PDB file of N, CA and C in Angstrom:
ATOM      1  N   MET P   1       5.170  23.640 -14.031  1.00 47.00           N
ATOM      2  CA  MET P   1       4.272  22.646 -13.477  1.00 47.00           C
ATOM      3  C   MET P   1       3.472  22.026 -14.616  1.00 47.00           C
ATOM      4  N   SER P   2       3.483  20.686 -14.700  1.00 57.00           N
ATOM      5  CA  SER P   2       2.767  20.026 -15.781  1.00 57.00           C
ATOM      6  C   SER P   2       1.313  19.786 -15.394  1.00 57.00           C
ATOM      7  N   GLU P   3       0.490  19.767 -16.397  1.00 64.00           N
ATOM      8  CA  GLU P   3      -0.939  19.565 -16.189  1.00 64.00           C
ATOM      9  C   GLU P   3      -1.220  18.076 -16.005  1.00 64.00           C
ATOM     10  N   THR P   4      -2.191  17.744 -15.160  1.00 64.00           N
ATOM     11  CA  THR P   4      -2.589  16.369 -14.944  1.00 64.00           C
ATOM     12  C   THR P   4      -3.134  15.791 -16.244  1.00 64.00           C
ATOM     13  N   PRO P   5      -2.643  14.595 -16.637  1.00 71.00           N
ATOM     14  CA  PRO P   5      -3.169  14.012 -17.877  1.00 71.00           C
ATOM     15  C   PRO P   5      -4.661  13.726 -17.754  1.00 71.00           C
ATOM     16  N   ARG P   6      -5.374  13.980 -18.823  1.00 73.00           N
ATOM     17  CA  ARG P   6      -6.816  13.757 -18.844  1.00 73.00           C
ATOM     18  C   ARG P   6      -7.162  12.881 -20.039  1.00 73.00           C
ATOM     19  N   PRO P   7      -8.084  11.946 -19.861  1.00 76.00           N
ATOM     20  CA  PRO P   7      -8.526  11.128 -21.003  1.00 76.00           C
ATOM     21  C   PRO P   7      -9.141  12.016 -22.078  1.00 76.00           C
ATOM     22  N   ASP P   8      -9.023  11.578 -23.317  1.00 78.00           N
ATOM     23  CA  ASP P   8      -9.564  12.348 -24.440  1.00 78.00           C
ATOM     24  C   ASP P   8     -11.076  12.530 -24.354  1.00 78.00           C
ATOM     25  N   ASP P   9     -11.760  11.556 -23.746  1.00 82.00           N
ATOM     26  CA  ASP P   9     -13.226  11.616 -23.686  1.00 82.00           C
ATOM     27  C   ASP P   9     -13.736  12.206 -22.366  1.00 82.00           C
ATOM     28  N   THR P  10     -12.909  13.017 -21.694  1.00 79.00           N
ATOM     29  CA  THR P  10     -13.311  13.643 -20.438  1.00 79.00           C
ATOM     30  C   THR P  10     -14.514  14.554 -20.660  1.00 79.00           C
ATOM     31  N   PRO P  11     -15.566  14.374 -19.853  1.00 81.00           N
ATOM     32  CA  PRO P  11     -16.727  15.253 -19.995  1.00 81.00           C
ATOM     33  C   PRO P  11     -16.349  16.710 -19.708  1.00 81.00           C
ATOM     34  N   PRO P  12     -16.937  17.635 -20.421  1.00 77.00           N
ATOM     35  CA  PRO P  12     -16.648  19.048 -20.159  1.00 77.00           C
ATOM     36  C   PRO P  12     -17.046  19.430 -18.737  1.00 77.00           C
ATOM     37  N   GLY P  13     -16.231  20.219 -18.111  1.00 80.00           N
ATOM     38  CA  GLY P  13     -16.535  20.683 -16.770  1.00 80.00           C
ATOM     39  C   GLY P  13     -16.167  19.723 -15.663  1.00 80.00           C
ATOM     40  N   LEU P  14     -15.542  18.583 -15.986  1.00 85.00           N
ATOM     41  CA  LEU P  14     -15.181  17.625 -14.945  1.00 85.00           C
ATOM     42  C   LEU P  14     -14.062  18.163 -14.067  1.00 85.00           C
ATOM     43  N   TYR P  15     -13.166  18.960 -14.643  1.00 82.00           N
ATOM     44  CA  TYR P  15     -12.043  19.503 -13.885  1.00 82.00           C
ATOM     45  C   TYR P  15     -12.285  20.966 -13.554  1.00 82.00           C
ATOM     46  N   ASP P  16     -11.889  21.355 -12.331  1.00 81.00           N
ATOM     47  CA  ASP P  16     -12.039  22.759 -11.944  1.00 81.00           C
ATOM     48  C   ASP P  16     -10.852  23.566 -12.443  1.00 81.00           C
ATOM     49  N   GLU P  17     -10.816  24.832 -12.059  1.00 81.00           N
ATOM     50  CA  GLU P  17      -9.773  25.726 -12.550  1.00 81.00           C
ATOM     51  C   GLU P  17      -8.375  25.356 -12.057  1.00 81.00           C
ATOM     52  N   THR P  18      -8.282  24.562 -10.992  1.00 82.00           N
ATOM     53  CA  THR P  18      -6.975  24.134 -10.485  1.00 82.00           C
ATOM     54  C   THR P  18      -6.543  22.789 -11.054  1.00 82.00           C
ATOM     55  N   GLY P  19      -7.379  22.182 -11.883  1.00 78.00           N
ATOM     56  CA  GLY P  19      -7.040  20.895 -12.493  1.00 78.00           C
ATOM     57  C   GLY P  19      -7.519  19.681 -11.733  1.00 78.00           C
ATOM     58  N   ASN P  20      -8.232  19.900 -10.623  1.00 82.00           N
ATOM     59  CA  ASN P  20      -8.765  18.781  -9.849  1.00 82.00           C
ATOM     60  C   ASN P  20     -10.107  18.343 -10.407  1.00 82.00           C
ATOM     61  N   ALA P  21     -10.317  17.038 -10.427  1.00 83.00           N
ATOM     62  CA  ALA P  21     -11.598  16.506 -10.889  1.00 83.00           C
ATOM     63  C   ALA P  21     -12.699  16.906  -9.911  1.00 83.00           C
ATOM     64  N   ARG P  22     -13.855  17.290 -10.448  1.00 88.00           N
ATOM     65  CA  ARG P  22     -15.023  17.630  -9.640  1.00 88.00           C
ATOM     66  C   ARG P  22     -16.170  16.741 -10.060  1.00 88.00           C
ATOM     67  N   PHE P  23     -16.729  16.054  -9.085  1.00 88.00           N
ATOM     68  CA  PHE P  23     -17.834  15.146  -9.364  1.00 88.00           C
ATOM     69  C   PHE P  23     -19.157  15.671  -8.827  1.00 88.00           C
ATOM     70  N   PHE P  24     -19.081  16.627  -7.886  1.00 89.00           N
ATOM     71  CA  PHE P  24     -20.276  17.183  -7.265  1.00 89.00           C
ATOM     72  C   PHE P  24     -20.309  18.687  -7.498  1.00 89.00           C
ATOM     73  N   ALA P  25     -21.485  19.255  -7.459  1.00 88.00           N
ATOM     74  CA  ALA P  25     -21.624  20.698  -7.652  1.00 88.00           C
ATOM     75  C   ALA P  25     -20.938  21.468  -6.527  1.00 88.00           C
ATOM     76  N   ASP P  26     -20.947  20.903  -5.346  1.00 90.00           N
ATOM     77  CA  ASP P  26     -20.310  21.542  -4.193  1.00 90.00           C
ATOM     78  C   ASP P  26     -18.913  20.956  -4.003  1.00 90.00           C
ATOM     79  N   PRO P  27     -17.863  21.745  -4.123  1.00 87.00           N
ATOM     80  CA  PRO P  27     -16.498  21.231  -3.958  1.00 87.00           C
ATOM     81  C   PRO P  27     -16.267  20.594  -2.591  1.00 87.00           C
ATOM     82  N   ALA P  28     -17.021  21.016  -1.593  1.00 93.00           N
ATOM     83  CA  ALA P  28     -16.876  20.411  -0.264  1.00 93.00           C
ATOM     84  C   ALA P  28     -17.245  18.934  -0.301  1.00 93.00           C
ATOM     85  N   MET P  29     -18.202  18.555  -1.127  1.00 93.00           N
ATOM     86  CA  MET P  29     -18.576  17.141  -1.251  1.00 93.00           C
ATOM     87  C   MET P  29     -17.440  16.329  -1.847  1.00 93.00           C
ATOM     88  N   ASP P  30     -16.733  16.881  -2.821  1.00 90.00           N
ATOM     89  CA  ASP P  30     -15.574  16.192  -3.381  1.00 90.00           C
ATOM     90  C   ASP P  30     -14.520  15.960  -2.299  1.00 90.00           C
ATOM     91  N   ARG P  31     -14.273  16.967  -1.486  1.00 91.00           N
ATOM     92  CA  ARG P  31     -13.292  16.824  -0.404  1.00 91.00           C
ATOM     93  C   ARG P  31     -13.783  15.814   0.634  1.00 91.00           C
ATOM     94  N   PHE P  32     -15.087  15.831   0.941  1.00 94.00           N
ATOM     95  CA  PHE P  32     -15.641  14.895   1.909  1.00 94.00           C
ATOM     96  C   PHE P  32     -15.496  13.454   1.410  1.00 94.00           C
ATOM     97  N   VAL P  33     -15.784  13.232   0.146  1.00 92.00           N
ATOM     98  CA  VAL P  33     -15.645  11.887  -0.419  1.00 92.00           C
ATOM     99  C   VAL P  33     -14.186  11.448  -0.353  1.00 92.00           C
ATOM    100  N   ALA P  34     -13.256  12.368  -0.606  1.00 91.00           N
ATOM    101  CA  ALA P  34     -11.835  12.031  -0.506  1.00 91.00           C
ATOM    102  C   ALA P  34     -11.469  11.614   0.917  1.00 91.00           C
ATOM    103  N   VAL P  35     -12.034  12.294   1.910  1.00 95.00           N
ATOM    104  CA  VAL P  35     -11.788  11.929   3.303  1.00 95.00           C
ATOM    105  C   VAL P  35     -12.309  10.523   3.582  1.00 95.00           C
ATOM    106  N   VAL P  36     -13.522  10.255   3.143  1.00 94.00           N
ATOM    107  CA  VAL P  36     -14.121   8.932   3.366  1.00 94.00           C
ATOM    108  C   VAL P  36     -13.286   7.843   2.689  1.00 94.00           C
ATOM    109  N   MET P  37     -12.818   8.105   1.488  1.00 94.00           N
ATOM    110  CA  MET P  37     -12.012   7.111   0.780  1.00 94.00           C
ATOM    111  C   MET P  37     -10.662   6.902   1.472  1.00 94.00           C
ATOM    112  N   ASN P  38     -10.069   7.969   1.998  1.00 96.00           N
ATOM    113  CA  ASN P  38      -8.824   7.827   2.762  1.00 96.00           C
ATOM    114  C   ASN P  38      -9.053   6.983   4.010  1.00 96.00           C
ATOM    115  N   MET P  39     -10.168   7.222   4.693  1.00 97.00           N
ATOM    116  CA  MET P  39     -10.487   6.433   5.883  1.00 97.00           C
ATOM    117  C   MET P  39     -10.708   4.966   5.521  1.00 97.00           C
ATOM    118  N   ALA P  40     -11.383   4.715   4.423  1.00 96.00           N
ATOM    119  CA  ALA P  40     -11.617   3.338   3.992  1.00 96.00           C
ATOM    120  C   ALA P  40     -10.292   2.651   3.684  1.00 96.00           C
ATOM    121  N   GLN P  41      -9.388   3.368   3.040  1.00 97.00           N
ATOM    122  CA  GLN P  41      -8.073   2.803   2.739  1.00 97.00           C
ATOM    123  C   GLN P  41      -7.344   2.428   4.034  1.00 97.00           C
ATOM    124  N   GLU P  42      -7.375   3.325   5.008  1.00 97.00           N
ATOM    125  CA  GLU P  42      -6.729   3.039   6.286  1.00 97.00           C
ATOM    126  C   GLU P  42      -7.380   1.849   6.987  1.00 97.00           C
ATOM    127  N   MET P  43      -8.708   1.750   6.896  1.00 97.00           N
ATOM    128  CA  MET P  43      -9.402   0.609   7.500  1.00 97.00           C
ATOM    129  C   MET P  43      -8.957  -0.696   6.859  1.00 97.00           C
ATOM    130  N   TRP P  44      -8.793  -0.683   5.536  1.00 97.00           N
ATOM    131  CA  TRP P  44      -8.386  -1.913   4.865  1.00 97.00           C
ATOM    132  C   TRP P  44      -6.956  -2.287   5.251  1.00 97.00           C
ATOM    133  N   VAL P  45      -6.089  -1.304   5.411  1.00 97.00           N
ATOM    134  CA  VAL P  45      -4.713  -1.589   5.850  1.00 97.00           C
ATOM    135  C   VAL P  45      -4.748  -2.270   7.211  1.00 97.00           C
ATOM    136  N   GLN P  46      -5.590  -1.768   8.119  1.00 97.00           N
ATOM    137  CA  GLN P  46      -5.705  -2.393   9.435  1.00 97.00           C
ATOM    138  C   GLN P  46      -6.254  -3.822   9.331  1.00 97.00           C
ATOM    139  N   GLU P  47      -7.200  -4.026   8.438  1.00 96.00           N
ATOM    140  CA  GLU P  47      -7.748  -5.376   8.223  1.00 96.00           C
ATOM    141  C   GLU P  47      -6.659  -6.322   7.730  1.00 96.00           C
ATOM    142  N   GLU P  48      -5.844  -5.848   6.789  1.00 96.00           N
ATOM    143  CA  GLU P  48      -4.735  -6.665   6.270  1.00 96.00           C
ATOM    144  C   GLU P  48      -3.766  -7.035   7.397  1.00 96.00           C
ATOM    145  N   ARG P  49      -3.447  -6.066   8.235  1.00 97.00           N
ATOM    146  CA  ARG P  49      -2.531  -6.333   9.349  1.00 97.00           C
ATOM    147  C   ARG P  49      -3.116  -7.355  10.311  1.00 97.00           C
ATOM    148  N   LEU P  50      -4.397  -7.208  10.609  1.00 96.00           N
ATOM    149  CA  LEU P  50      -5.055  -8.148  11.503  1.00 96.00           C
ATOM    150  C   LEU P  50      -5.058  -9.558  10.912  1.00 96.00           C
ATOM    151  N   LEU P  51      -5.363  -9.671   9.635  1.00 95.00           N
ATOM    152  CA  LEU P  51      -5.348 -10.980   8.980  1.00 95.00           C
ATOM    153  C   LEU P  51      -3.954 -11.605   9.051  1.00 95.00           C
ATOM    154  N   THR P  52      -2.929 -10.795   8.834  1.00 95.00           N
ATOM    155  CA  THR P  52      -1.551 -11.296   8.884  1.00 95.00           C
ATOM    156  C   THR P  52      -1.221 -11.802  10.283  1.00 95.00           C
ATOM    157  N   LEU P  53      -1.600 -11.052  11.301  1.00 96.00           N
ATOM    158  CA  LEU P  53      -1.352 -11.488  12.674  1.00 96.00           C
ATOM    159  C   LEU P  53      -2.112 -12.764  13.007  1.00 96.00           C
ATOM    160  N   GLU P  54      -3.364 -12.847  12.580  1.00 95.00           N
ATOM    161  CA  GLU P  54      -4.160 -14.047  12.848  1.00 95.00           C
ATOM    162  C   GLU P  54      -3.567 -15.261  12.162  1.00 95.00           C
ATOM    163  N   GLU P  55      -3.124 -15.101  10.916  1.00 95.00           N
ATOM    164  CA  GLU P  55      -2.525 -16.218  10.195  1.00 95.00           C
ATOM    165  C   GLU P  55      -1.202 -16.630  10.835  1.00 95.00           C
ATOM    166  N   ALA P  56      -0.418 -15.654  11.299  1.00 95.00           N
ATOM    167  CA  ALA P  56       0.852 -15.965  11.970  1.00 95.00           C
ATOM    168  C   ALA P  56       0.599 -16.689  13.287  1.00 95.00           C
ATOM    169  N   GLY P  57      -0.547 -16.439  13.896  1.00 95.00           N
ATOM    170  CA  GLY P  57      -0.908 -17.080  15.150  1.00 95.00           C
ATOM    171  C   GLY P  57      -1.522 -18.452  14.978  1.00 95.00           C
ATOM    172  N   GLY P  58      -1.644 -18.920  13.748  1.00 95.00           N
ATOM    173  CA  GLY P  58      -2.144 -20.260  13.521  1.00 95.00           C
ATOM    174  C   GLY P  58      -3.529 -20.344  12.914  1.00 95.00           C
ATOM    175  N   SER P  59      -4.178 -19.220  12.671  1.00 93.00           N
ATOM    176  CA  SER P  59      -5.499 -19.269  12.037  1.00 93.00           C
ATOM    177  C   SER P  59      -5.356 -19.738  10.593  1.00 93.00           C
ATOM    178  N   ALA P  60      -6.417 -20.297  10.082  1.00 93.00           N
ATOM    179  CA  ALA P  60      -6.421 -20.752   8.687  1.00 93.00           C
ATOM    180  C   ALA P  60      -6.275 -19.554   7.753  1.00 93.00           C
ATOM    181  N   PRO P  61      -5.552 -19.713   6.641  1.00 93.00           N
ATOM    182  CA  PRO P  61      -5.429 -18.615   5.673  1.00 93.00           C
ATOM    183  C   PRO P  61      -6.808 -18.184   5.162  1.00 93.00           C
ATOM    184  N   VAL P  62      -6.922 -16.910   4.865  1.00 93.00           N
ATOM    185  CA  VAL P  62      -8.180 -16.321   4.425  1.00 93.00           C
ATOM    186  C   VAL P  62      -8.039 -15.894   2.975  1.00 93.00           C
ATOM    187  N   ASP P  63      -9.117 -16.001   2.230  1.00 96.00           N
ATOM    188  CA  ASP P  63      -9.132 -15.514   0.850  1.00 96.00           C
ATOM    189  C   ASP P  63      -9.229 -13.994   0.898  1.00 96.00           C
ATOM    190  N   ARG P  64      -8.083 -13.345   0.801  1.00 95.00           N
ATOM    191  CA  ARG P  64      -8.032 -11.884   0.944  1.00 95.00           C
ATOM    192  C   ARG P  64      -8.751 -11.174  -0.198  1.00 95.00           C
ATOM    193  N   GLU P  65      -8.683 -11.720  -1.389  1.00 96.00           N
ATOM    194  CA  GLU P  65      -9.380 -11.094  -2.517  1.00 96.00           C
ATOM    195  C   GLU P  65     -10.891 -11.089  -2.274  1.00 96.00           C
ATOM    196  N   ALA P  66     -11.414 -12.188  -1.738  1.00 96.00           N
ATOM    197  CA  ALA P  66     -12.848 -12.261  -1.443  1.00 96.00           C
ATOM    198  C   ALA P  66     -13.215 -11.276  -0.334  1.00 96.00           C
ATOM    199  N   LYS P  67     -12.350 -11.175   0.688  1.00 96.00           N
ATOM    200  CA  LYS P  67     -12.616 -10.217   1.767  1.00 96.00           C
ATOM    201  C   LYS P  67     -12.561  -8.784   1.248  1.00 96.00           C
ATOM    202  N   LEU P  68     -11.610  -8.491   0.362  1.00 96.00           N
ATOM    203  CA  LEU P  68     -11.505  -7.154  -0.210  1.00 96.00           C
ATOM    204  C   LEU P  68     -12.746  -6.835  -1.042  1.00 96.00           C
ATOM    205  N   LYS P  69     -13.190  -7.796  -1.845  1.00 97.00           N
ATOM    206  CA  LYS P  69     -14.396  -7.578  -2.655  1.00 97.00           C
ATOM    207  C   LYS P  69     -15.600  -7.306  -1.756  1.00 97.00           C
ATOM    208  N   ALA P  70     -15.739  -8.065  -0.683  1.00 97.00           N
ATOM    209  CA  ALA P  70     -16.855  -7.858   0.243  1.00 97.00           C
ATOM    210  C   ALA P  70     -16.763  -6.485   0.912  1.00 97.00           C
ATOM    211  N   PHE P  71     -15.542  -6.067   1.262  1.00 96.00           N
ATOM    212  CA  PHE P  71     -15.333  -4.754   1.867  1.00 96.00           C
ATOM    213  C   PHE P  71     -15.748  -3.646   0.905  1.00 96.00           C
ATOM    214  N   ILE P  72     -15.305  -3.747  -0.327  1.00 95.00           N
ATOM    215  CA  ILE P  72     -15.642  -2.742  -1.338  1.00 95.00           C
ATOM    216  C   ILE P  72     -17.149  -2.730  -1.597  1.00 95.00           C
ATOM    217  N   ASP P  73     -17.752  -3.911  -1.664  1.00 95.00           N
ATOM    218  CA  ASP P  73     -19.203  -3.981  -1.866  1.00 95.00           C
ATOM    219  C   ASP P  73     -19.951  -3.280  -0.736  1.00 95.00           C
ATOM    220  N   ARG P  74     -19.508  -3.505   0.517  1.00 95.00           N
ATOM    221  CA  ARG P  74     -20.152  -2.836   1.656  1.00 95.00           C
ATOM    222  C   ARG P  74     -19.915  -1.334   1.607  1.00 95.00           C
ATOM    223  N   LEU P  75     -18.706  -0.927   1.249  1.00 93.00           N
ATOM    224  CA  LEU P  75     -18.360   0.487   1.216  1.00 93.00           C
ATOM    225  C   LEU P  75     -19.216   1.252   0.211  1.00 93.00           C
ATOM    226  N   PHE P  76     -19.424   0.654  -0.964  1.00 91.00           N
ATOM    227  CA  PHE P  76     -20.139   1.354  -2.025  1.00 91.00           C
ATOM    228  C   PHE P  76     -21.624   0.997  -2.095  1.00 91.00           C
ATOM    229  N   ALA P  77     -22.125   0.189  -1.189  1.00 94.00           N
ATOM    230  CA  ALA P  77     -23.541  -0.205  -1.204  1.00 94.00           C
ATOM    231  C   ALA P  77     -24.477   0.996  -1.199  1.00 94.00           C
ATOM    232  N   PRO P  78     -24.230   2.030  -0.388  1.00 91.00           N
ATOM    233  CA  PRO P  78     -25.152   3.181  -0.408  1.00 91.00           C
ATOM    234  C   PRO P  78     -25.167   3.900  -1.764  1.00 91.00           C
ATOM    235  N   ILE P  79     -24.041   3.927  -2.427  1.00 86.00           N
ATOM    236  CA  ILE P  79     -23.977   4.586  -3.736  1.00 86.00           C
ATOM    237  C   ILE P  79     -24.698   3.748  -4.779  1.00 86.00           C
ATOM    238  N   ARG P  80     -24.533   2.448  -4.682  1.00 90.00           N
ATOM    239  CA  ARG P  80     -25.144   1.543  -5.647  1.00 90.00           C
ATOM    240  C   ARG P  80     -26.624   1.337  -5.377  1.00 90.00           C
ATOM    241  N   GLY P  81     -27.102   1.806  -4.226  1.00 87.00           N
ATOM    242  CA  GLY P  81     -28.514   1.671  -3.902  1.00 87.00           C
ATOM    243  C   GLY P  81     -28.869   0.287  -3.417  1.00 87.00           C
ATOM    244  N   ALA P  82     -27.869  -0.439  -2.943  1.00 64.00           N
ATOM    245  CA  ALA P  82     -28.106  -1.814  -2.463  1.00 64.00           C
ATOM    246  C   ALA P  82     -28.447  -1.826  -0.997  1.00 64.00           C
TER     247      ALA P  82
END
């Protein structure tokens, strides 16, 4: 089994004994954040599908990059303190 590649400037202690990155003192928080990010990804997939259906139905094309940026901004607003 090969080890996950790590950048040369990786801070000490970022990876746990299994090779997974740890960002919080409590490993449960890392898993919780992963769940939230998976849910956000699924939400964006649904948004993309909805946009495609709306455009196929005759709605005006939407700037998907702008919508994605707005989605990401809303998602990370609590972290950014906005």
